[in-house]
PDB file of C-alpha atoms in Angstrom:
ATOM      1  CA  MET A   1     -28.533   6.538 -14.150  1.00  0.00           C
ATOM      2  CA  THR A   2     -26.911   9.068 -12.243  1.00  0.00           C
ATOM      3  CA  GLY A   3     -25.217   5.720 -10.294  1.00  0.00           C
ATOM      4  CA  LEU A   4     -23.786   4.366 -13.539  1.00  0.00           C
ATOM      5  CA  LEU A   5     -22.492   7.637 -14.513  1.00  0.00           C
ATOM      6  CA  VAL A   6     -20.930   7.847 -11.319  1.00  0.00           C
ATOM      7  CA  ALA A   7     -19.783   4.350 -11.733  1.00  0.00           C
ATOM      8  CA  LEU A   8     -18.030   5.096 -15.017  1.00  0.00           C
ATOM      9  CA  GLY A   9     -16.985   8.687 -14.032  1.00  0.00           C
ATOM     10  CA  THR A  10     -15.007   7.003 -10.567  1.00  0.00           C
ATOM     11  CA  VAL A  11     -13.240   4.442 -13.154  1.00  0.00           C
ATOM     12  CA  ALA A  12     -11.964   7.155 -15.112  1.00  0.00           C
ATOM     13  CA  VAL A  13     -10.572   9.182 -12.306  1.00  0.00           C
ATOM     14  CA  ALA A  14      -8.920   6.399 -11.125  1.00  0.00           C
ATOM     15  CA  MET A  15      -7.428   5.225 -14.286  1.00  0.00           C
ATOM     16  CA  VAL A  16      -5.670   8.839 -14.351  1.00  0.00           C
ATOM     17  CA  ILE A  17      -4.649   8.439 -10.874  1.00  0.00           C
ATOM     18  CA  GLY A  18      -2.955   4.999 -11.890  1.00  0.00           C
ATOM     19  CA  PHE A  19      -1.244   6.591 -14.535  1.00  0.00           C
ATOM     20  CA  LEU A  20       0.256   9.441 -12.541  1.00  0.00           C
ATOM     21  CA  VAL A  21       1.091   7.224  -9.764  1.00  0.00           C
ATOM     22  CA  ARG A  22       2.683   5.107 -12.415  1.00  0.00           C
ATOM     23  CA  SER A  23       4.538   8.195 -14.210  1.00  0.00           C
ATOM     24  CA  LEU A  24       5.101  10.429 -11.012  1.00  0.00           C
ATOM     25  CA  GLY A  25       5.692   7.651  -8.076  1.00  0.00           C
ATOM     26  CA  GLY A  26       9.382   6.779  -7.637  1.00  0.00           C
ATOM     27  CA  ARG A  27      10.700  10.168  -8.565  1.00  0.00           C
ATOM     28  CA  THR A  28      13.766  11.647  -6.652  1.00  0.00           C
ATOM     29  CA  ARG A  29      12.700  14.987  -4.824  1.00  0.00           C
ATOM     30  CA  PRO A  30      15.347  17.112  -3.398  1.00  0.00           C
ATOM     31  CA  SER A  31      14.832  17.878   0.571  1.00  0.00           C
ATOM     32  CA  THR A  32      15.366  20.838   2.787  1.00  0.00           C
ATOM     33  CA  ALA A  33      14.384  19.156   6.022  1.00  0.00           C
ATOM     34  CA  GLY A  34      17.563  19.736   7.238  1.00  0.00           C
ATOM     35  CA  ALA A  35      18.619  17.149  10.091  1.00  0.00           C
ATOM     36  CA  VAL A  36      16.724  14.129  10.366  1.00  0.00           C
ATOM     37  CA  PRO A  37      15.269  12.545  13.815  1.00  0.00           C
ATOM     38  CA  ASP A  38      17.458  10.927  15.951  1.00  0.00           C
ATOM     39  CA  GLU A  39      15.490   7.981  15.306  1.00  0.00           C
ATOM     40  CA  LEU A  40      16.598   7.888  11.408  1.00  0.00           C
ATOM     41  CA  ARG A  41      20.226   9.369  12.804  1.00  0.00           C
ATOM     42  CA  ARG A  42      20.405   6.160  14.607  1.00  0.00           C
ATOM     43  CA  VAL A  43      20.520   3.494  11.652  1.00  0.00           C
ATOM     44  CA  LEU A  44      23.013   5.733   9.808  1.00  0.00           C
ATOM     45  CA  ALA A  45      25.811   3.215   8.354  1.00  0.00           C
ATOM     46  CA  PRO A  46      29.023   4.309   9.996  1.00  0.00           C
ATOM     47  CA  GLY A  47      31.310   5.102   7.271  1.00  0.00           C
ATOM     48  CA  ALA A  48      28.967   5.570   4.716  1.00  0.00           C
ATOM     49  CA  ALA A  49      28.935   9.052   2.604  1.00  0.00           C
ATOM     50  CA  VAL A  50      25.207   8.230   2.282  1.00  0.00           C
ATOM     51  CA  THR A  51      22.519   6.114   3.695  1.00  0.00           C
ATOM     52  CA  LEU A  52      19.295   5.466   2.185  1.00  0.00           C
ATOM     53  CA  VAL A  53      16.966   4.865   5.262  1.00  0.00           C
ATOM     54  CA  GLN A  54      14.004   3.040   3.726  1.00  0.00           C
ATOM     55  CA  LEU A  55      10.450   3.676   5.608  1.00  0.00           C
ATOM     56  CA  THR A  56       8.283   0.981   5.434  1.00  0.00           C
ATOM     57  CA  THR A  57       5.169  -0.489   7.400  1.00  0.00           C
ATOM     58  CA  GLU A  58       3.801  -3.881   7.937  1.00  0.00           C
ATOM     59  CA  PHE A  59       1.172  -3.577   5.468  1.00  0.00           C
ATOM     60  CA  CYS A  60       3.352  -2.163   2.671  1.00  0.00           C
ATOM     61  CA  GLY A  61       2.733  -3.457  -0.512  1.00  0.00           C
ATOM     62  CA  THR A  62       5.645  -2.332  -2.512  1.00  0.00           C
ATOM     63  CA  CYS A  63       8.304  -2.330   0.154  1.00  0.00           C
ATOM     64  CA  GLY A  64       9.923  -5.863  -0.777  1.00  0.00           C
ATOM     65  CA  GLN A  65      10.248  -4.358  -4.314  1.00  0.00           C
ATOM     66  CA  ALA A  66      11.756  -1.398  -3.226  1.00  0.00           C
ATOM     67  CA  ARG A  67      14.053  -3.355  -0.665  1.00  0.00           C
ATOM     68  CA  VAL A  68      15.421  -5.483  -3.601  1.00  0.00           C
ATOM     69  CA  LEU A  69      16.154  -2.228  -5.562  1.00  0.00           C
ATOM     70  CA  LEU A  70      17.906  -0.423  -2.944  1.00  0.00           C
ATOM     71  CA  THR A  71      19.864  -3.476  -1.884  1.00  0.00           C
ATOM     72  CA  GLY A  72      20.873  -4.130  -5.435  1.00  0.00           C
ATOM     73  CA  LEU A  73      21.899  -0.429  -5.568  1.00  0.00           C
ATOM     74  CA  VAL A  74      23.721  -0.325  -2.719  1.00  0.00           C
ATOM     75  CA  ASP A  75      25.989  -3.259  -3.487  1.00  0.00           C
ATOM     76  CA  ASP A  76      26.970  -1.747  -6.552  1.00  0.00           C
ATOM     77  CA  THR A  77      27.805   1.433  -5.104  1.00  0.00           C
ATOM     78  CA  PRO A  78      30.916   2.251  -2.763  1.00  0.00           C
ATOM     79  CA  GLY A  79      30.011   4.692  -0.087  1.00  0.00           C
ATOM     80  CA  LEU A  80      25.942   4.117  -0.190  1.00  0.00           C
ATOM     81  CA  ALA A  81      24.253   1.834   2.643  1.00  0.00           C
ATOM     82  CA  HIS A  82      20.662   1.100   3.019  1.00  0.00           C
ATOM     83  CA  ALA A  83      18.465   0.823   6.384  1.00  0.00           C
ATOM     84  CA  GLU A  84      15.026   0.399   7.416  1.00  0.00           C
ATOM     85  CA  VAL A  85      12.837   1.864   9.832  1.00  0.00           C
ATOM     86  CA  ASP A  86       9.661   0.374  10.412  1.00  0.00           C
ATOM     87  CA  LEU A  87       6.628   2.780  11.034  1.00  0.00           C
ATOM     88  CA  THR A  88       4.014   0.893  11.861  1.00  0.00           C
ATOM     89  CA  ASP A  89       3.945   1.576  15.988  1.00  0.00           C
ATOM     90  CA  GLN A  90       5.359   4.947  15.506  1.00  0.00           C
ATOM     91  CA  PRO A  91       2.918   7.248  14.075  1.00  0.00           C
ATOM     92  CA  GLU A  92       4.496  10.395  15.921  1.00  0.00           C
ATOM     93  CA  LEU A  93       7.910   9.830  14.006  1.00  0.00           C
ATOM     94  CA  ALA A  94       5.684   9.178  10.674  1.00  0.00           C
ATOM     95  CA  LYS A  95       4.121  12.801  11.259  1.00  0.00           C
ATOM     96  CA  ARG A  96       7.115  14.483  12.302  1.00  0.00           C
ATOM     97  CA  LEU A  97       8.634  13.091   9.023  1.00  0.00           C
ATOM     98  CA  GLY A  98       5.723  14.244   7.242  1.00  0.00           C
ATOM     99  CA  VAL A  99       5.543  10.867   5.834  1.00  0.00           C
ATOM    100  CA  LEU A 100       2.060   9.567   4.337  1.00  0.00           C
ATOM    101  CA  ARG A 101       2.797   6.911   2.359  1.00  0.00           C
ATOM    102  CA  THR A 102       5.426   3.746   2.163  1.00  0.00           C
ATOM    103  CA  PRO A 103       7.865   2.924   1.032  1.00  0.00           C
ATOM    104  CA  THR A 104       9.570   6.412   1.317  1.00  0.00           C
ATOM    105  CA  THR A 105      13.025   6.385   0.791  1.00  0.00           C
ATOM    106  CA  ILE A 106      15.421   9.311   2.633  1.00  0.00           C
ATOM    107  CA  ALA A 107      18.743   9.875   1.405  1.00  0.00           C
ATOM    108  CA  VAL A 108      20.628  10.751   4.580  1.00  0.00           C
ATOM    109  CA  ASP A 109      24.205  12.373   4.589  1.00  0.00           C
ATOM    110  CA  ALA A 110      27.135  11.116   7.282  1.00  0.00           C
ATOM    111  CA  ALA A 111      26.381  14.590   8.890  1.00  0.00           C
ATOM    112  CA  GLY A 112      22.727  13.301   9.558  1.00  0.00           C
ATOM    113  CA  ALA A 113      21.285  16.145   6.858  1.00  0.00           C
ATOM    114  CA  GLU A 114      18.177  14.723   4.778  1.00  0.00           C
ATOM    115  CA  LEU A 115      19.305  15.343   1.049  1.00  0.00           C
ATOM    116  CA  LEU A 116      16.709  13.753  -1.147  1.00  0.00           C
ATOM    117  CA  ARG A 117      13.287  11.827  -0.436  1.00  0.00           C
ATOM    118  CA  VAL A 118      11.745   9.348  -3.055  1.00  0.00           C
ATOM    119  CA  GLY A 119       7.758   8.293  -2.589  1.00  0.00           C
ATOM    120  CA  GLY A 120       6.977   4.762  -4.034  1.00  0.00           C
ATOM    121  CA  VAL A 121       9.247   2.142  -5.338  1.00  0.00           C
ATOM    122  CA  PRO A 122      12.574   4.509  -6.550  1.00  0.00           C
ATOM    123  CA  LYS A 123      13.775   4.642 -10.119  1.00  0.00           C
ATOM    124  CA  ARG A 124      17.323   3.351 -10.114  1.00  0.00           C
ATOM    125  CA  GLU A 125      19.232   5.628 -12.661  1.00  0.00           C
ATOM    126  CA  GLU A 126      17.546   8.757 -11.602  1.00  0.00           C
ATOM    127  CA  LEU A 127      18.102   8.195  -7.677  1.00  0.00           C
ATOM    128  CA  LEU A 128      21.896   7.316  -8.713  1.00  0.00           C
ATOM    129  CA  THR A 129      22.102  10.340 -10.639  1.00  0.00           C
ATOM    130  CA  SER A 130      20.800  12.690  -7.686  1.00  0.00           C
ATOM    131  CA  LEU A 131      23.303  10.707  -5.512  1.00  0.00           C
ATOM    132  CA  ARG A 132      26.362  11.210  -7.412  1.00  0.00           C
ATOM    133  CA  PRO A 133      27.321  14.694  -5.943  1.00  0.00           C
ATOM    134  CA  HIS A 134      27.252  13.065  -2.494  1.00  0.00           C
ATOM    135  CA  LEU A 135      29.231  10.079  -3.159  1.00  0.00           C
ATOM    136  CA  PRO A 136      33.086   9.538  -3.233  1.00  0.00           C
ATOM    137  CA  ALA A 137      33.975   9.809  -6.784  1.00  0.00           C
TER     138      ALA A 137
ATOM    139  CA  MET B   1      14.276  -3.569  15.648  1.00  0.00           C
ATOM    140  CA  PRO B   2      14.544  -7.018  16.744  1.00  0.00           C
ATOM    141  CA  ALA B   3      11.541  -8.898  16.162  1.00  0.00           C
ATOM    142  CA  PRO B   4      10.251 -11.478  18.424  1.00  0.00           C
ATOM    143  CA  PRO B   5      10.250 -14.948  16.833  1.00  0.00           C
ATOM    144  CA  LEU B   6       7.312 -15.675  14.897  1.00  0.00           C
ATOM    145  CA  ALA B   7       5.850 -18.312  12.935  1.00  0.00           C
ATOM    146  CA  PRO B   8       6.674 -17.742   9.076  1.00  0.00           C
ATOM    147  CA  ARG B   9       4.217 -14.822   8.029  1.00  0.00           C
ATOM    148  CA  PRO B  10       1.522 -15.739   5.827  1.00  0.00           C
ATOM    149  CA  THR B  11       1.848 -15.701   1.987  1.00  0.00           C
ATOM    150  CA  VAL B  12      -0.391 -15.351  -1.209  1.00  0.00           C
ATOM    151  CA  ASP B  13       0.047 -16.059  -4.789  1.00  0.00           C
ATOM    152  CA  PRO B  14      -0.167 -12.465  -5.948  1.00  0.00           C
ATOM    153  CA  ARG B  15      -2.766 -12.973  -8.755  1.00  0.00           C
ATOM    154  CA  GLY B  16      -5.162 -13.900  -6.027  1.00  0.00           C
ATOM    155  CA  PRO B  17      -5.825 -10.460  -4.590  1.00  0.00           C
ATOM    156  CA  ARG B  18      -5.996  -8.990  -8.104  1.00  0.00           C
ATOM    157  CA  PHE B  19      -8.395 -11.546  -9.140  1.00  0.00           C
ATOM    158  CA  ALA B  20     -10.343 -10.383  -6.008  1.00  0.00           C
ATOM    159  CA  ALA B  21      -9.887  -6.575  -6.873  1.00  0.00           C
ATOM    160  CA  TRP B  22     -11.381  -7.352 -10.490  1.00  0.00           C
ATOM    161  CA  LEU B  23     -14.486  -8.935  -8.955  1.00  0.00           C
ATOM    162  CA  THR B  24     -15.001  -6.443  -6.330  1.00  0.00           C
ATOM    163  CA  SER B  25     -14.716  -3.375  -8.775  1.00  0.00           C
ATOM    164  CA  ALA B  26     -17.465  -5.327 -10.937  1.00  0.00           C
ATOM    165  CA  VAL B  27     -19.733  -5.848  -7.694  1.00  0.00           C
ATOM    166  CA  LEU B  28     -19.134  -2.094  -6.708  1.00  0.00           C
ATOM    167  CA  VAL B  29     -20.058  -0.634 -10.283  1.00  0.00           C
ATOM    168  CA  VAL B  30     -23.352  -2.831 -10.118  1.00  0.00           C
ATOM    169  CA  VAL B  31     -24.234  -1.417  -6.741  1.00  0.00           C
ATOM    170  CA  LEU B  32     -23.343   2.155  -7.803  1.00  0.00           C
ATOM    171  CA  ALA B  33     -25.366   1.721 -10.919  1.00  0.00           C
ATOM    172  CA  THR B  34     -28.407  -0.079  -9.246  1.00  0.00           C
ATOM    173  CA  GLY B  35     -28.229   1.525  -5.963  1.00  0.00           C
ATOM    174  CA  TRP B  36     -29.292  -1.833  -4.430  1.00  0.00           C
ATOM    175  CA  TRP B  37     -27.605  -1.729  -1.167  1.00  0.00           C
ATOM    176  CA  PRO B  38     -28.159  -5.533   0.012  1.00  0.00           C
ATOM    177  CA  LEU B  39     -25.435  -6.519  -2.849  1.00  0.00           C
ATOM    178  CA  LEU B  40     -23.047  -3.635  -1.125  1.00  0.00           C
ATOM    179  CA  ALA B  41     -23.888  -5.359   2.443  1.00  0.00           C
ATOM    180  CA  ALA B  42     -22.838  -8.621   0.631  1.00  0.00           C
ATOM    181  CA  GLN B  43     -19.442  -7.040  -0.419  1.00  0.00           C
ATOM    182  CA  ALA B  44     -19.200  -5.862   3.312  1.00  0.00           C
ATOM    183  CA  VAL B  45     -19.370  -9.337   4.577  1.00  0.00           C
ATOM    184  CA  VAL B  46     -16.742 -10.377   1.815  1.00  0.00           C
ATOM    185  CA  PHE B  47     -14.313  -7.732   3.118  1.00  0.00           C
ATOM    186  CA  ALA B  48     -14.899  -8.701   6.605  1.00  0.00           C
ATOM    187  CA  LEU B  49     -13.989 -12.294   6.070  1.00  0.00           C
ATOM    188  CA  GLY B  50     -10.671 -11.530   4.402  1.00  0.00           C
ATOM    189  CA  GLY B  51      -9.797  -8.631   6.321  1.00  0.00           C
ATOM    190  CA  PHE B  52     -10.561 -10.048   9.765  1.00  0.00           C
ATOM    191  CA  ALA B  53     -10.574 -13.695   9.388  1.00  0.00           C
ATOM    192  CA  GLY B  54      -7.845 -14.179   6.705  1.00  0.00           C
ATOM    193  CA  LEU B  55      -7.497 -13.623   3.146  1.00  0.00           C
ATOM    194  CA  ARG B  56      -8.419 -17.421   2.588  1.00  0.00           C
ATOM    195  CA  TYR B  57     -11.645 -17.128   3.759  1.00  0.00           C
ATOM    196  CA  SER B  58     -13.063 -14.571   1.663  1.00  0.00           C
ATOM    197  CA  PRO B  59     -15.087 -16.107  -1.014  1.00  0.00           C
ATOM    198  CA  TYR B  60     -13.714 -14.489  -3.868  1.00  0.00           C
ATOM    199  CA  SER B  61     -10.320 -16.038  -2.554  1.00  0.00           C
ATOM    200  CA  VAL B  62     -12.137 -19.558  -2.575  1.00  0.00           C
ATOM    201  CA  LEU B  63     -13.023 -18.874  -6.256  1.00  0.00           C
ATOM    202  CA  PHE B  64      -9.720 -18.173  -7.380  1.00  0.00           C
ATOM    203  CA  ARG B  65      -8.357 -21.298  -5.707  1.00  0.00           C
ATOM    204  CA  ALA B  66     -10.918 -23.602  -6.976  1.00  0.00           C
ATOM    205  CA  VAL B  67     -11.285 -22.184 -10.570  1.00  0.00           C
ATOM    206  CA  VAL B  68      -9.005 -19.940 -11.386  1.00  0.00           C
ATOM    207  CA  ALA B  69      -5.825 -21.037 -10.341  1.00  0.00           C
ATOM    208  CA  PRO B  70      -5.846 -24.231 -11.799  1.00  0.00           C
ATOM    209  CA  ARG B  71      -6.362 -22.705 -15.084  1.00  0.00           C
ATOM    210  CA  LEU B  72      -3.249 -20.597 -14.606  1.00  0.00           C
ATOM    211  CA  ARG B  73       0.781 -21.651 -15.000  1.00  0.00           C
ATOM    212  CA  PRO B  74       1.429 -22.493 -11.732  1.00  0.00           C
ATOM    213  CA  THR B  75       3.928 -20.008 -10.092  1.00  0.00           C
ATOM    214  CA  ASP B  76       6.289 -19.401  -6.806  1.00  0.00           C
ATOM    215  CA  GLU B  77       5.813 -16.325  -6.754  1.00  0.00           C
ATOM    216  CA  ARG B  78       4.515 -15.201  -3.169  1.00  0.00           C
ATOM    217  CA  GLU B  79       3.789 -11.940  -1.610  1.00  0.00           C
ATOM    218  CA  ASP B  80       2.979 -10.984   2.009  1.00  0.00           C
ATOM    219  CA  ALA B  81      -0.434 -11.281   2.921  1.00  0.00           C
ATOM    220  CA  ALA B  82      -0.455  -8.784   5.571  1.00  0.00           C
ATOM    221  CA  PRO B  83      -0.833  -5.652   2.997  1.00  0.00           C
ATOM    222  CA  PRO B  84      -3.833  -6.834   0.905  1.00  0.00           C
ATOM    223  CA  ARG B  85      -5.622  -8.165   4.325  1.00  0.00           C
ATOM    224  CA  PHE B  86      -5.261  -4.711   5.587  1.00  0.00           C
ATOM    225  CA  ALA B  87      -6.903  -3.284   2.495  1.00  0.00           C
ATOM    226  CA  GLN B  88      -9.814  -5.262   3.273  1.00  0.00           C
ATOM    227  CA  THR B  89     -10.441  -3.870   6.576  1.00  0.00           C
ATOM    228  CA  VAL B  90     -10.217  -0.248   4.768  1.00  0.00           C
ATOM    229  CA  GLY B  91     -12.518  -1.644   2.406  1.00  0.00           C
ATOM    230  CA  PHE B  92     -14.829  -3.050   4.728  1.00  0.00           C
ATOM    231  CA  GLY B  93     -15.210   0.405   6.391  1.00  0.00           C
ATOM    232  CA  PHE B  94     -15.887   2.277   3.090  1.00  0.00           C
ATOM    233  CA  ALA B  95     -18.691  -0.427   2.521  1.00  0.00           C
ATOM    234  CA  VAL B  96     -20.160  -0.321   5.866  1.00  0.00           C
ATOM    235  CA  VAL B  97     -20.531   3.433   5.596  1.00  0.00           C
ATOM    236  CA  GLY B  98     -22.002   2.846   1.977  1.00  0.00           C
ATOM    237  CA  VAL B  99     -24.636   0.445   3.398  1.00  0.00           C
ATOM    238  CA  LEU B 100     -25.826   2.677   6.114  1.00  0.00           C
ATOM    239  CA  GLY B 101     -25.883   5.864   3.841  1.00  0.00           C
ATOM    240  CA  TYR B 102     -28.373   3.648   1.388  1.00  0.00           C
ATOM    241  CA  ALA B 103     -30.240   1.970   3.704  1.00  0.00           C
ATOM    242  CA  LEU B 104     -30.645   5.138   6.100  1.00  0.00           C
ATOM    243  CA  GLY B 105     -31.748   7.358   3.226  1.00  0.00           C
ATOM    244  CA  ALA B 106     -28.657   9.203   2.676  1.00  0.00           C
ATOM    245  CA  PRO B 107     -27.804   8.017  -0.931  1.00  0.00           C
ATOM    246  CA  THR B 108     -25.210  10.784  -1.528  1.00  0.00           C
ATOM    247  CA  VAL B 109     -23.125   9.157   1.420  1.00  0.00           C
ATOM    248  CA  GLY B 110     -23.729   5.636   0.123  1.00  0.00           C
ATOM    249  CA  VAL B 111     -22.593   6.687  -3.392  1.00  0.00           C
ATOM    250  CA  VAL B 112     -19.702   8.836  -2.428  1.00  0.00           C
ATOM    251  CA  ALA B 113     -18.652   5.692  -0.220  1.00  0.00           C
ATOM    252  CA  THR B 114     -19.020   3.158  -2.829  1.00  0.00           C
ATOM    253  CA  ALA B 115     -17.185   5.127  -5.240  1.00  0.00           C
ATOM    254  CA  LEU B 116     -14.157   5.388  -2.992  1.00  0.00           C
ATOM    255  CA  ALA B 117     -14.016   1.885  -2.535  1.00  0.00           C
ATOM    256  CA  LEU B 118     -14.422   1.289  -6.213  1.00  0.00           C
ATOM    257  CA  ALA B 119     -11.427   3.715  -6.876  1.00  0.00           C
ATOM    258  CA  ALA B 120      -9.298   1.849  -4.829  1.00  0.00           C
ATOM    259  CA  ALA B 121     -10.316  -1.483  -5.885  1.00  0.00           C
ATOM    260  CA  PHE B 122      -9.983  -0.455  -9.574  1.00  0.00           C
ATOM    261  CA  LEU B 123      -6.242   0.553  -8.806  1.00  0.00           C
ATOM    262  CA  ASN B 124      -5.397  -2.341  -7.645  1.00  0.00           C
ATOM    263  CA  ALA B 125      -6.906  -4.532 -10.173  1.00  0.00           C
ATOM    264  CA  ALA B 126      -5.748  -2.601 -13.392  1.00  0.00           C
ATOM    265  CA  PHE B 127      -2.196  -1.233 -11.823  1.00  0.00           C
ATOM    266  CA  GLY B 128      -1.601  -3.677  -8.847  1.00  0.00           C
ATOM    267  CA  PHE B 129      -1.358  -0.490  -6.663  1.00  0.00           C
ATOM    268  CA  CYS B 130      -2.883  -1.030  -3.110  1.00  0.00           C
ATOM    269  CA  LEU B 131      -4.113   2.315  -1.940  1.00  0.00           C
ATOM    270  CA  GLY B 132      -4.950   1.220   1.643  1.00  0.00           C
ATOM    271  CA  CYS B 133      -1.647  -0.606   2.010  1.00  0.00           C
ATOM    272  CA  GLU B 134       0.361   2.598   0.699  1.00  0.00           C
ATOM    273  CA  ALA B 135      -1.884   4.860   2.818  1.00  0.00           C
ATOM    274  CA  TYR B 136      -1.407   3.022   5.929  1.00  0.00           C
ATOM    275  CA  LEU B 137       0.404   5.643   7.770  1.00  0.00           C
ATOM    276  CA  LEU B 138      -2.122   8.440   6.380  1.00  0.00           C
ATOM    277  CA  ILE B 139      -5.089   6.247   7.914  1.00  0.00           C
ATOM    278  CA  ASN B 140      -3.261   5.585  11.227  1.00  0.00           C
ATOM    279  CA  ARG B 141      -2.932   9.450  11.196  1.00  0.00           C
ATOM    280  CA  LEU B 142      -6.642  10.196  11.115  1.00  0.00           C
ATOM    281  CA  SER B 143      -7.789   7.265  12.976  1.00  0.00           C
ATOM    282  CA  ALA B 144      -8.701   8.548  16.573  1.00  0.00           C
ATOM    283  CA  LYS B 145      -6.543   6.908  18.812  1.00  0.00           C
ATOM    284  CA  GLN B 146      -3.338   7.043  16.978  1.00  0.00           C
ATOM    285  CA  ARG B 147      -3.319   3.694  17.255  1.00  0.00           C
ATOM    286  CA  LYS B 148      -2.563   0.223  14.881  1.00  0.00           C
ATOM    287  CA  VAL B 149      -5.896   0.570  12.882  1.00  0.00           C
ATOM    288  CA  GLY B 150      -5.298  -2.863  11.486  1.00  0.00           C
ATOM    289  CA  THR B 151      -6.167  -5.817  13.182  1.00  0.00           C
ATOM    290  CA  ALA B 152      -4.415  -7.722  10.765  1.00  0.00           C
ATOM    291  CA  ARG B 153      -2.820 -10.424  12.686  1.00  0.00           C
TER     292      ARG B 153
END
């Protein structure tokens, strides 16, 4: 009997987590992390006002979706670039960045400062609104 | 970084892993309700086949291809097989801990490990959210050797 209650309770908790992930995931969070590590600075697109650095792993289920969304956004937005860094074999870099899940997208300005980050597949309009002040008019 | 030339990565019909996640959830609910650990051991074997041998060798995947897929609309949609395969290895870890807990007289350990596996399987089934995939970095950090924990190749 206890086991059945645990099973039902687990499913209920998973439902709540699922709805939370669905509604909170992909939200844009402003960042105060400052300068990004050299590993990220290296992939910044020369000449872009902001580069969206997408962090991926080989085992990331939704990184493909994030890639499609971000490359589409970049195509439509002057001054914006997209780059990817694979963290599969770089646990130490993941630790320094404080990244626990993929995809995580970090927006970096031309000077190498972190502007904001998004965990999960970004919400396009919200991300664009947050990036506006950093992009050429 | 330049990737070495590889054979094309294996892909799956994304509905296959979802179907497998529903079956896994149902099996784990029965395990929790009955405490019958041989069923959890069987699920551990399913996880091991999918995770270590390859998704196509998982009995649930065989069932999907033989019985379910022919009844669904055909699809060109494919997704990378590595993430769900990795998640199967994570599930295997939880199932092994669960079996040991139940079988060695620590039922609380068995229940907790099984419940965690159920939560992950249900999130995958109902929301398409692959917890094991998203948390690869976290799992990697917690793994003692700081090395790739996945052997999904």
